[in-house]
Tab-separated table of C-alpha atoms and ligand atoms in Angstrom:
chain	number	residue	atom	x	y	z
A	1	MET	CA	79.761	86.749	62.777
A	2	ILE	CA	78.959	90.371	62.227
A	3	ILE	CA	79.535	93.360	64.444
A	4	GLU	CA	77.394	96.425	63.898
A	5	ILE	CA	78.225	99.721	65.346
A	6	ASN	CA	75.512	102.263	65.408
A	7	SER	CA	76.032	106.060	66.328
A	8	VAL	CA	78.567	105.005	69.016
A	9	LYS	CA	80.306	107.672	71.146
A	10	LYS	CA	82.700	107.316	74.070
A	11	ILE	CA	82.981	110.309	76.310
A	12	TYR	CA	85.611	110.620	79.112
A	13	ARG	CA	85.048	113.622	81.322
A	14	ASN	CA	83.150	115.640	78.694
A	15	ARG	CA	85.632	114.801	75.972
A	16	CYS	CA	84.532	112.635	73.109
A	17	VAL	CA	87.390	110.294	72.379
A	18	LEU	CA	85.604	107.981	69.914
A	19	ASN	CA	82.710	108.878	67.536
A	20	ILE	CA	81.572	106.233	64.998
A	21	PRO	CA	78.350	106.959	63.264
A	22	SER	CA	77.994	103.670	61.459
A	23	LEU	CA	80.194	100.695	60.810
A	24	THR	CA	79.690	97.008	60.047
A	25	LEU	CA	82.535	94.452	60.511
A	26	ALA	CA	82.045	90.963	59.080
A	27	GLN	CA	84.120	87.914	58.975
A	28	PRO	CA	86.184	86.275	57.821
A	29	VAL	CA	88.720	89.067	57.918
A	30	ILE	CA	91.746	90.425	59.803
A	31	TYR	CA	91.086	94.075	60.385
A	32	GLY	CA	94.051	96.422	60.994
A	33	VAL	CA	93.349	99.145	63.315
A	34	VAL	CA	95.681	102.045	62.938
A	35	GLY	CA	96.022	105.720	64.023
A	36	GLU	CA	98.185	108.127	66.051
A	37	ASN	CA	98.782	107.715	69.806
A	38	GLY	CA	95.454	108.584	71.543
A	39	ALA	CA	93.505	108.168	68.485
A	40	GLY	CA	90.947	106.051	70.309
A	41	LYS	CA	92.143	102.619	68.988
A	42	SER	CA	92.312	100.822	72.427
A	43	THR	CA	88.938	102.511	73.368
A	44	PHE	CA	87.410	101.276	70.188
A	45	LEU	CA	88.436	97.741	70.870
A	46	LYS	CA	87.380	97.721	74.650
A	47	LEU	CA	84.006	98.921	73.521
A	48	ILE	CA	83.618	95.873	71.140
A	49	ALA	CA	84.854	93.574	73.891
A	50	GLY	CA	82.217	94.875	76.261
A	51	LEU	CA	84.851	95.916	78.632
A	52	GLU	CA	83.862	99.557	78.642
A	53	PRO	CA	80.231	100.885	78.294
A	54	VAL	CA	79.467	103.079	75.242
A	55	SER	CA	78.381	106.597	76.269
A	56	GLN	CA	75.964	106.576	73.416
A	57	GLY	CA	74.541	104.443	70.674
A	58	GLU	CA	74.910	100.737	70.423
A	59	ILE	CA	76.983	97.723	69.459
A	60	SER	CA	75.500	94.499	68.508
A	61	TYR	CA	77.146	91.115	67.754
A	62	ASN	CA	75.230	88.769	65.348
A	63	GLY	CA	72.221	90.924	65.699
A	64	LYS	CA	72.108	90.901	69.511
A	65	PRO	CA	73.301	93.700	71.782
A	66	LEU	CA	76.373	93.062	73.683
A	67	SER	CA	75.800	91.165	76.907
A	68	ALA	CA	77.531	88.741	79.259
A	69	GLU	CA	76.433	86.047	76.891
A	70	THR	CA	77.526	87.498	73.516
A	71	ILE	CA	80.868	88.591	74.773
A	72	LYS	CA	81.867	85.057	75.665
A	73	GLN	CA	82.778	84.765	71.866
A	74	ILE	CA	84.778	88.022	71.920
A	75	THR	CA	88.070	88.527	73.691
A	76	TYR	CA	90.419	91.443	74.180
A	77	VAL	CA	94.281	91.174	74.703
A	78	SER	CA	95.331	94.497	76.275
A	79	GLN	CA	98.595	96.411	75.221
A	80	SER	CA	99.989	95.593	78.579
A	81	PRO	CA	98.286	92.267	79.462
A	82	TYR	CA	97.551	91.338	83.118
A	83	LEU	CA	98.577	87.785	83.759
A	84	LEU	CA	97.225	85.895	86.858
A	85	LYS	CA	99.437	85.369	89.764
A	86	ARG	CA	100.023	81.779	88.883
A	87	SER	CA	102.076	79.624	86.524
A	88	VAL	CA	102.183	80.170	82.729
A	89	TYR	CA	100.357	76.921	82.261
A	90	ASP	CA	97.667	77.806	84.728
A	91	ASN	CA	97.201	81.117	83.085
A	92	ILE	CA	96.688	79.465	79.741
A	93	ILE	CA	94.296	76.894	80.993
A	94	TYR	CA	92.211	79.394	82.805
A	95	PRO	CA	89.707	80.312	80.120
A	96	LEU	CA	89.298	76.509	79.412
A	97	ARG	CA	88.459	75.958	83.146
A	98	LEU	CA	85.890	78.750	82.981
A	99	ARG	CA	84.139	76.867	80.143
A	100	GLN	CA	84.398	73.523	82.047
A	101	VAL	CA	86.312	71.890	79.273
A	102	PRO	CA	87.249	68.387	80.529
A	103	GLU	CA	90.638	68.394	82.042
A	104	ASN	CA	92.316	65.989	79.611
A	105	GLU	CA	91.210	68.013	76.649
A	106	ALA	CA	92.028	71.252	78.141
A	107	HIS	CA	95.550	69.948	78.971
A	108	THR	CA	96.041	68.839	75.357
A	109	ARG	CA	95.104	72.170	73.991
A	110	VAL	CA	97.174	74.227	76.306
A	111	GLU	CA	100.198	72.087	75.443
A	112	LYS	CA	99.506	72.496	71.806
A	113	MET	CA	99.012	76.248	72.028
A	114	MET	CA	102.284	76.540	73.865
A	115	ALA	CA	104.167	74.482	71.191
A	116	MET	CA	102.638	76.630	68.580
A	117	LEU	CA	103.860	79.871	70.171
A	118	GLN	CA	107.233	78.398	71.387
A	119	ILE	CA	106.653	79.098	74.907
A	120	GLU	CA	106.905	75.524	76.336
A	121	SER	CA	110.005	76.503	78.304
A	122	LEU	CA	107.974	78.994	80.373
A	123	ARG	CA	105.447	76.350	81.272
A	124	ASP	CA	106.119	76.324	84.978
A	125	ARG	CA	107.276	79.899	85.475
A	126	GLY	CA	105.423	82.347	87.609
A	127	ALA	CA	103.603	84.543	85.076
A	128	HIS	CA	104.101	87.705	86.915
A	129	ARG	CA	107.784	87.479	86.690
A	130	LEU	CA	108.038	87.391	82.827
A	131	SER	CA	109.583	89.846	80.435
A	132	ALA	CA	107.312	92.047	78.452
A	133	GLY	CA	107.545	90.016	75.090
A	134	GLU	CA	107.092	86.757	77.133
A	135	THR	CA	104.078	88.427	78.913
A	136	GLN	CA	102.401	89.202	75.478
A	137	LYS	CA	102.982	85.801	74.064
A	138	VAL	CA	101.386	84.167	77.145
A	139	ALA	CA	98.438	86.563	77.046
A	140	LEU	CA	97.954	85.729	73.243
A	141	ALA	CA	98.131	81.975	73.929
A	142	ARG	CA	95.484	82.454	76.694
A	143	ALA	CA	93.287	84.293	74.288
A	144	LEU	CA	93.780	81.882	71.392
A	145	VAL	CA	93.339	78.713	73.364
A	146	PHE	CA	89.553	78.910	73.598
A	147	GLU	CA	89.389	79.810	69.891
A	148	PRO	CA	87.186	83.041	70.240
A	149	GLU	CA	85.142	83.922	67.116
A	150	VAL	CA	86.309	87.515	67.604
A	151	LEU	CA	89.853	88.215	68.757
A	152	LEU	CA	90.902	91.797	69.625
A	153	LEU	CA	94.713	92.453	69.793
A	154	ASP	CA	96.149	95.542	71.114
A	155	GLU	CA	99.574	95.978	69.677
A	156	PRO	CA	100.310	92.255	70.353
A	157	THR	CA	103.596	92.222	68.710
A	158	ALA	CA	105.003	95.604	70.273
A	159	ASN	CA	107.717	93.945	72.296
A	160	ILE	CA	108.208	90.864	70.199
A	161	ASP	CA	111.302	89.879	68.258
A	162	SER	CA	111.094	89.699	64.555
A	163	ASP	CA	111.232	85.867	64.387
A	164	THR	CA	108.439	85.485	66.694
A	165	ILE	CA	106.483	88.255	64.914
A	166	ALA	CA	106.514	86.216	61.863
A	167	LEU	CA	105.385	83.159	63.894
A	168	ILE	CA	102.372	85.004	65.551
A	169	GLU	CA	101.258	86.398	62.074
A	170	ARG	CA	101.398	82.907	60.710
A	171	VAL	CA	99.207	81.807	63.683
A	172	LEU	CA	96.717	84.636	63.254
A	173	LYS	CA	96.471	83.983	59.481
A	174	ASP	CA	95.499	80.346	60.354
A	175	ARG	CA	92.409	81.367	62.338
A	176	LYS	CA	90.215	80.290	59.524
A	177	GLY	CA	86.653	81.606	59.561
A	178	MET	CA	87.288	83.872	62.543
A	179	MET	CA	87.470	87.598	62.964
A	180	THR	CA	90.509	89.246	64.083
A	181	MET	CA	91.096	92.883	64.907
A	182	HIS	CA	94.623	93.918	65.221
A	183	ILE	CA	96.066	97.434	66.450
A	184	SER	CA	99.397	98.052	64.989
A	185	HIS	CA	101.719	101.038	64.511
A	186	ASN	CA	103.846	99.028	61.914
A	187	ARG	CA	102.673	99.900	58.389
A	188	ASP	CA	104.440	97.042	56.777
A	189	GLN	CA	102.917	94.430	59.198
A	190	VAL	CA	99.441	95.903	58.444
A	191	LYS	CA	100.064	95.619	54.745
A	192	ARG	CA	101.267	92.041	55.253
A	193	LEU	CA	98.622	90.685	57.569
A	194	CYS	CA	95.452	92.635	57.336
A	195	ASP	CA	92.606	92.233	54.822
A	196	GLU	CA	91.047	95.660	55.707
A	197	VAL	CA	92.327	98.647	57.539
A	198	LEU	CA	90.332	100.948	59.929
A	199	HIS	CA	92.039	104.298	60.215
A	200	LEU	CA	91.264	106.261	63.232
A	201	SER	CA	92.331	109.723	63.996
A	202	LYS	CA	91.227	111.799	66.996
A	203	GLY	CA	88.332	109.465	67.576
A	204	GLU	CA	86.964	109.423	64.070
A	205	LEU	CA	87.152	107.006	61.178
A	206	LEU	CA	89.088	108.224	58.135
A	207	THR	CA	87.933	106.965	54.741
A	208	THR	CA	91.256	107.897	53.143
A	209	GLU	CA	93.656	105.199	51.898
A	210	TYR	CA	96.183	104.169	54.570
B	1	MET	CA	118.178	95.874	135.083
B	2	THR	CA	118.507	93.079	137.455
B	3	TYR	CA	114.946	93.982	138.631
B	4	PHE	CA	113.737	93.429	135.021
B	5	LEU	CA	115.655	90.250	134.809
B	6	ASP	CA	114.116	88.997	138.019
B	7	SER	CA	110.645	89.800	136.603
B	8	PHE	CA	111.549	88.066	133.492
B	9	LYS	CA	112.457	84.828	135.313
B	10	GLU	CA	109.425	84.964	137.404
B	11	ALA	CA	107.468	85.437	134.271
B	12	ILE	CA	108.934	82.312	132.729
B	13	SER	CA	108.225	80.348	135.833
B	14	LEU	CA	104.571	81.550	135.878
B	15	LEU	CA	104.035	80.283	132.475
B	16	THR	CA	105.739	76.883	132.983
B	17	THR	CA	103.674	76.190	136.006
B	18	PHE	CA	100.484	76.135	133.958
B	19	ASP	CA	98.565	78.309	136.133
B	20	GLN	CA	94.863	77.597	135.518
B	21	GLU	CA	93.758	81.326	135.603
B	22	VAL	CA	96.529	82.398	133.176
B	23	TYR	CA	95.534	79.712	130.656
B	24	GLY	CA	91.965	80.454	130.982
B	25	ILE	CA	92.714	84.138	130.224
B	26	ILE	CA	94.793	83.291	127.172
B	27	VAL	CA	92.152	81.054	125.796
B	28	LEU	CA	89.482	83.711	126.326
B	29	SER	CA	91.557	86.297	124.631
B	30	LEU	CA	92.255	84.133	121.596
B	31	PHE	CA	88.595	83.200	121.411
B	32	VAL	CA	87.298	86.692	121.559
B	33	SER	CA	89.691	88.067	119.149
B	34	PHE	CA	89.387	85.242	116.665
B	35	SER	CA	85.587	85.477	116.755
B	36	SER	CA	85.599	89.186	116.135
B	37	THR	CA	88.295	88.846	113.407
B	38	VAL	CA	86.120	86.132	111.703
B	39	VAL	CA	83.073	88.294	111.848
B	40	ALA	CA	84.980	91.371	110.614
B	41	THR	CA	86.315	89.354	107.719
B	42	LEU	CA	82.857	88.265	106.614
B	43	ILE	CA	81.819	91.875	106.643
B	44	GLY	CA	84.942	93.623	105.511
B	45	VAL	CA	86.207	91.487	102.627
B	46	PRO	CA	83.075	91.715	100.639
B	47	SER	CA	82.618	95.487	101.546
B	48	GLY	CA	86.264	96.314	100.709
B	49	LEU	CA	86.022	94.512	97.303
B	50	ALA	CA	82.621	96.116	96.467
B	51	LEU	CA	83.912	99.512	97.433
B	52	GLY	CA	87.038	98.994	95.374
B	53	LEU	CA	85.279	97.672	92.221
B	54	ASN	CA	82.221	100.137	92.098
B	55	GLU	CA	81.734	103.597	91.374
B	56	PHE	CA	78.756	105.342	92.957
B	57	ARG	CA	77.778	108.647	94.559
B	58	GLY	CA	79.334	109.428	97.873
B	59	LYS	CA	82.104	106.935	97.369
B	60	ALA	CA	84.733	109.590	98.239
B	61	MET	CA	82.993	110.402	101.497
B	62	LEU	CA	82.600	106.737	102.546
B	63	THR	CA	86.101	106.126	101.776
B	64	ARG	CA	87.151	108.932	104.019
B	65	ILE	CA	84.794	107.667	106.771
B	66	ILE	CA	86.242	104.082	106.722
B	67	TYR	CA	89.858	105.328	106.550
B	68	THR	CA	89.038	107.506	109.804
B	69	MET	CA	87.378	104.523	111.392
B	70	MET	CA	90.678	102.522	110.879
B	71	SER	CA	92.134	104.459	113.584
B	72	LEU	CA	89.185	104.638	115.875
B	73	PRO	CA	90.249	105.018	119.552
B	74	THR	CA	89.398	101.765	121.209
B	75	VAL	CA	88.031	103.539	124.258
B	76	VAL	CA	85.509	105.413	122.078
B	77	VAL	CA	84.398	102.003	120.498
B	78	GLY	CA	84.150	100.473	124.005
B	79	LEU	CA	82.112	103.385	125.266
B	80	THR	CA	79.771	103.571	122.324
B	81	VAL	CA	79.215	99.698	122.525
B	82	ALA	CA	78.794	99.910	126.291
B	83	ILE	CA	76.134	102.589	125.977
B	84	LEU	CA	74.231	100.662	123.376
B	85	LEU	CA	74.322	97.545	125.509
B	86	SER	CA	73.628	99.021	128.873
B	87	ARG	CA	70.327	98.386	130.444
B	88	ARG	CA	68.758	101.477	129.139
B	89	GLY	CA	70.588	101.429	125.719
B	90	ALA	CA	68.987	100.447	122.437
B	91	PHE	CA	70.169	96.718	122.931
B	92	GLY	CA	69.944	96.669	126.647
B	93	SER	CA	67.322	93.876	126.673
B	94	LEU	CA	69.931	91.432	125.363
B	95	GLU	CA	71.736	91.840	128.675
B	96	LEU	CA	75.221	91.366	126.956
B	97	LEU	CA	77.171	94.087	128.790
B	98	TYR	CA	80.183	92.583	130.799
B	99	THR	CA	80.039	89.323	128.640
B	100	PRO	CA	82.483	87.837	126.160
B	101	ALA	CA	79.831	88.496	123.540
B	102	ALA	CA	79.992	92.097	124.242
B	103	MET	CA	83.833	92.133	123.791
B	104	VAL	CA	83.378	90.319	120.500
B	105	ILE	CA	80.933	92.934	119.255
B	106	ALA	CA	83.254	95.854	120.367
B	107	GLN	CA	86.261	94.342	118.681
B	108	THR	CA	84.309	93.513	115.615
B	109	VAL	CA	83.464	97.236	115.373
B	110	LEU	CA	87.044	97.954	115.770
B	111	VAL	CA	88.342	95.496	113.327
B	112	THR	CA	85.882	95.628	110.360
B	113	PRO	CA	86.985	99.069	109.092
B	114	ILE	CA	90.618	97.869	109.185
B	115	ILE	CA	90.000	94.931	107.034
B	116	THR	CA	87.543	96.867	104.779
B	117	GLY	CA	90.104	99.599	104.220
B	118	ILE	CA	93.079	97.266	103.525
B	119	VAL	CA	90.795	95.195	101.206
B	120	PHE	CA	89.513	98.304	99.468
B	121	ASN	CA	93.094	99.552	98.666
B	122	ALA	CA	94.240	96.368	97.233
B	123	SER	CA	91.185	95.979	95.024
B	124	LYS	CA	91.444	99.589	93.998
B	125	ALA	CA	94.904	98.807	92.635
B	126	ASN	CA	94.451	95.560	90.855
B	127	GLY	CA	90.778	94.753	90.973
B	128	GLU	CA	89.597	96.460	87.856
B	129	GLU	CA	92.256	94.710	85.863
B	130	VAL	CA	91.316	91.222	87.376
B	131	LYS	CA	87.632	91.944	86.605
B	132	ARG	CA	88.473	92.838	83.041
B	133	VAL	CA	90.634	89.620	82.444
B	134	CYS	CA	88.051	87.474	83.960
B	135	LYS	CA	85.232	88.935	81.848
B	136	THR	CA	87.160	88.949	78.507
B	137	LEU	CA	88.090	85.274	79.086
B	138	GLY	CA	84.548	84.235	79.599
B	139	GLY	CA	83.898	84.513	83.284
B	140	ASN	CA	80.682	85.413	84.891
B	141	SER	CA	80.205	87.509	88.020
B	142	ARG	CA	80.754	84.661	90.266
B	143	ASP	CA	84.081	83.788	88.394
B	144	VAL	CA	85.069	87.406	88.959
B	145	ILE	CA	84.806	87.149	92.728
B	146	TRP	CA	86.611	83.957	92.917
B	147	LEU	CA	89.315	85.109	90.733
B	148	LEU	CA	89.576	88.359	92.826
B	149	VAL	CA	90.082	86.320	95.998
B	150	ALA	CA	92.663	84.281	94.359
B	151	GLU	CA	94.548	87.154	93.007
B	152	LEU	CA	94.301	89.370	96.150
B	153	LYS	CA	95.041	86.314	98.406
B	154	ILE	CA	98.102	87.934	100.075
B	155	ASN	CA	96.340	91.221	100.642
B	156	LEU	CA	93.363	89.554	102.147
B	157	LEU	CA	95.670	87.652	104.431
B	158	ILE	CA	97.427	90.795	105.433
B	159	ALA	CA	94.106	92.467	106.157
B	160	VAL	CA	92.863	89.616	108.309
B	161	VAL	CA	96.232	89.390	110.332
B	162	THR	CA	96.481	93.082	110.852
B	163	GLY	CA	92.896	92.901	112.071
B	164	PHE	CA	93.502	90.176	114.481
B	165	GLY	CA	96.670	91.919	115.675
B	166	ARG	CA	94.668	94.926	116.473
B	167	ALA	CA	92.007	92.990	118.216
B	168	ILE	CA	94.296	90.795	120.453
B	169	SER	CA	96.386	93.713	121.522
B	170	GLU	CA	93.785	96.421	122.291
B	171	VAL	CA	92.817	97.067	125.970
B	172	GLY	CA	90.377	99.990	125.943
B	173	ALA	CA	87.392	98.422	124.339
B	174	VAL	CA	87.495	95.093	126.010
B	175	MET	CA	88.088	96.812	129.477
B	176	ILE	CA	84.938	98.946	129.005
B	177	VAL	CA	82.412	96.536	127.702
B	178	GLY	CA	83.934	93.335	129.376
B	179	GLY	CA	84.901	94.876	132.827
B	180	ASN	CA	87.962	92.623	133.343
B	181	ILE	CA	85.856	90.324	135.538
B	182	LYS	CA	87.871	87.329	136.947
B	183	TYR	CA	87.202	84.008	135.231
B	184	HIS	CA	84.539	85.698	133.004
B	185	THR	CA	85.878	88.577	130.819
B	186	ARG	CA	89.427	88.989	131.815
B	187	VAL	CA	91.705	88.942	128.854
B	188	MET	CA	95.490	89.253	128.491
B	189	THR	CA	95.511	92.879	127.950
B	190	THR	CA	93.201	93.752	130.622
B	191	TYR	CA	95.062	91.373	133.047
B	192	ILE	CA	98.411	93.223	132.116
B	193	ALA	CA	96.835	96.664	132.717
B	194	MET	CA	95.547	95.435	136.137
B	195	ASN	CA	98.582	93.838	137.402
B	196	ASN	CA	100.650	96.804	136.245
B	197	GLY	CA	98.314	98.943	138.408
B	198	MET	CA	98.827	96.656	141.362
B	199	GLY	CA	102.567	96.542	141.009
B	200	ASN	CA	102.685	92.930	140.055
B	201	TYR	CA	105.100	93.528	137.179
B	202	SER	CA	106.302	90.057	136.784
B	203	LYS	CA	102.708	88.774	136.210
B	204	ALA	CA	102.195	91.730	133.807
B	205	LEU	CA	105.411	91.003	131.975
B	206	ALA	CA	104.635	87.237	131.731
B	207	MET	CA	101.438	87.911	129.946
B	208	GLY	CA	103.134	90.454	127.881
B	209	LEU	CA	105.584	87.874	126.679
B	210	VAL	CA	102.564	85.706	125.762
B	211	LEU	CA	101.244	88.335	123.686
B	212	LEU	CA	104.489	88.909	121.960
B	213	LEU	CA	104.862	85.220	121.355
B	214	ILE	CA	101.265	85.247	119.648
B	215	SER	CA	102.134	88.122	117.424
B	216	PHE	CA	105.526	86.575	116.503
B	217	ILE	CA	103.599	83.369	115.373
B	218	VAL	CA	101.084	85.352	113.514
B	219	ASN	CA	103.697	87.433	111.647
B	220	THR	CA	105.670	84.310	110.880
B	221	VAL	CA	102.746	82.831	109.215
B	222	LEU	CA	102.171	85.928	107.173
B	223	TYR	CA	105.775	86.144	106.119
B	224	HIS	CA	105.754	82.500	105.088
B	225	PHE	CA	102.707	83.160	102.917
B	226	GLY	CA	104.191	86.453	101.525
B	227	MET	CA	107.483	84.608	100.576
B	228	GLU	CA	105.513	81.838	98.918
B	229	ALA	CA	103.527	84.255	96.838
B	230	SER	CA	106.645	86.118	95.647
B	231	ASP	CA	108.358	82.843	94.641
B	232	ASP	CA	108.750	81.656	91.306
B	233	HIS	CA	106.666	78.370	90.687
C	301	ATP	N1	89.825	105.757	81.400
C	301	ATP	C1	90.105	106.951	80.752
C	301	ATP	N2	89.763	108.158	81.312
C	301	ATP	C2	89.900	109.265	80.615
C	301	ATP	N3	90.401	109.328	79.361
C	301	ATP	C3	90.839	108.283	78.696
C	301	ATP	C4	90.566	106.964	79.368
C	301	ATP	N4	91.092	105.949	78.468
C	301	ATP	C5	91.355	106.668	77.479
C	301	ATP	N5	91.371	107.915	77.567
C	301	ATP	C6	91.646	108.994	76.645
C	301	ATP	O1	91.034	108.605	75.368
C	301	ATP	C7	91.834	108.855	74.353
C	301	ATP	C8	92.079	107.589	73.446
C	301	ATP	O2	92.786	106.639	74.132
C	301	ATP	P1	93.169	105.217	73.552
C	301	ATP	O3	93.854	104.534	74.602
C	301	ATP	O4	92.023	104.589	73.002
C	301	ATP	O5	94.311	105.693	72.537
C	301	ATP	P2	95.091	104.604	71.461
C	301	ATP	O6	94.757	105.021	70.072
C	301	ATP	O7	94.894	103.328	71.948
C	301	ATP	O8	96.455	105.321	71.781
C	301	ATP	P3	98.062	104.413	71.725
C	301	ATP	O9	98.423	104.239	70.371
C	301	ATP	O10	98.781	105.367	72.530
C	301	ATP	O11	97.814	103.143	72.490
C	301	ATP	C9	93.158	109.410	74.800
C	301	ATP	O12	93.108	110.753	74.682
C	301	ATP	C10	93.109	109.058	76.314
C	301	ATP	O13	93.726	110.010	77.023
C	302	MG	MG1	96.161	101.856	72.765
């Protein structure tokens, strides 16, 4: 899997918040995305996920421009995820239902995922009543469960306790042969987890060492 | 006060004697308002969702127009529809004036903006988020629509019930386009207005009670769903 970014700009109300002349991202790698608040990190990931249109330039995935079809393999977990107004279990199984995965198999995969992230106890809880950390874990499970080729995580461990952070990092490291991009404000975590670092500042990529 | 109580007693007895005319009126009212709410839902829900989820030129203007139309005076709607349906009006050849069909049309005009407006508000708040989640989890546009309906279920229900409440309780539009014709276009509200005018307060009050009861049932249903939605599973 290879993501190519070509003279991409994102402009909000006459203000350019992201400007990336040329960048190629290739697997299998965990990319860290770092930079100050407002640097354009979330915007960057949303563009790659196809959730925001680029104002200029183009992004391609495996040689094809982003489209409804190509973004099926790319998923974005927001820094404040929206969970559906249904149970935790039903949230996590949702992407499998969208893909018409047979019910038995889907069930097994959801159970496995909940066990992996240690959220079995939340199984039947209403997802809209969870704590911030619980919400992030459920959103992560919902993204991991369909094994996307490209996983875009926006500060996924911001509200998580340190034991669970270690757990999540192990899970992410286990995504063999897949690409992960991970926004983080934690320098140690980036050093621990990421193979490469993209440093954004004021919408531009810095080439200096992080 | 005793006068009021006497009217109240008479009202109860009127209802319990199963007066044919009274029941015919209730059934017609329910039929007209139910039909117009169904049509208004079919138009208003998709329009409200589309308005909430899409950016286009003139959206601000259109929004303001819809909000204004949410509080259209019923007599204005009645008058406009009556003119259009009158013999020399644009749709005069259909000969619909003073029929239940005309009443359904007028109430549909009244209720559609209400449903559209409420759905628009709800989808503006959460719609974009739901759309993104669906897309990024692999859904296509059809999946987005179904997920929106599921996520905004309560708001849609509120919209429909509010619309129905407006339809069943309005008197201006049905009076003008229906004409309050006995056994034909007389509904609860026009019956009340007429009996009030003739000094038959107990009859008017009896029908008023029925209206209240219907509104109570409708709100109970709404409350029930609202509670269910906010419950932990
Ligand atoms: N929908 C929008 N409309 C207008 N401006 C926006 C919009 N989304 C983001 N921006 C602006 O773009 C810039 C980059 O935002 P972005 O969310 O990408 O920053 P970030 O690097 O993720 O910051 P943080 O670390 O605080 O999450 C910010 O200045 C922000 O105000
Ligand atoms: Mg951000």
